């Protein structure tokens, strides 16, 4: 199928020696030709950050809003949006909705750090997410909110090595009572407490690595109008092994890890992730990159029979036409295979549903990047 797309964003910022503010609205519009117009969609994002540096402390706040077609949430690109950050945790929905249903997501993430001594820092962070579904979302989609609190102590061993010890707790509450008939209604409440240790090492000026290992205790409670309340608990080992290379011409990310993420189908899941991303400047005008992502998600608790396997491959290249203009090309292949029984089954030996989707997209675009107005 053929079509056109527009991806536009504007970043506004204000800075002083100790304070920084930014606001970035973004719109993505996809329009397909002919009989595929039912796949058209328009996504909206607004992200903002604020930071304040004090004598021995740092205050940070990030917040965002998005209104996104559910079909887009099933798939995630192998190329991370923020290569400099940690590997992203991808929840998604595990379902494709071709009826124009959308997800509205609010995110607020304040964080404060304090320099206890020359080698020790203490940080406290809070993250709140509120997700709702609109349009023709079916009963398989669950509005949910997720809250997590973490406390981390960082100790610098020397100029190349550091260790972090952290504890965290989170709550996840999901329900579909607003859109489901009584026989299909249920609510899921999951409480998690965990501890982790992180070792960071800088091997050279361009190469660094991170090893994270921890454990999480989950308590899951599912309730339905007809079947009552059922509870389950489990303990999961979590962690991540990461490698970063940064040079004048090369960016390389390698990640292999396990985390837990909230999902829009009424469950919190355990996620195994392997990700490779490389970006290389070939010449003054030519740049190329590639990414590979493999995901495996499974349910938490004894009665949640759920499995998702997801693969994504990206290839991209760019040629600078002029200082502000770039010709870009990107090819993406993705495959998603999800098998689950509704949480209403509560572990009974009932038939499972299976969803398989594959996705290919080739995009060619001319990109303009301007510095805008400076004051």
Tab-separated table of C-alpha atoms in Angstrom, residues 224 227 230 302-305 341-352:
chain	number	residue	atom	x	y	z
A	224	UNK	CA	-15.052	-10.329	38.933
A	227	UNK	CA	-16.557	-15.321	40.359
A	230	UNK	CA	-8.711	-14.539	43.492
A	302	UNK	CA	-0.233	-18.456	38.851
A	303	UNK	CA	-3.460	-17.996	36.890
A	304	UNK	CA	-2.359	-15.611	34.134
A	305	UNK	CA	-1.705	-17.731	31.017
A	341	UNK	CA	-6.541	-16.736	27.910
A	342	UNK	CA	-8.589	-13.986	29.499
A	343	UNK	CA	-7.845	-13.336	33.150
A	344	UNK	CA	-11.508	-14.261	33.628
A	345	UNK	CA	-10.470	-17.893	33.039
A	346	UNK	CA	-8.518	-17.747	36.324
A	347	UNK	CA	-6.239	-20.645	35.411
A	348	UNK	CA	-8.938	-23.014	34.193
A	349	UNK	CA	-8.161	-25.292	31.262
A	350	UNK	CA	-9.968	-23.229	28.669
A	351	UNK	CA	-9.020	-22.628	25.050
A	352	UNK	CA	-6.586	-19.772	24.453
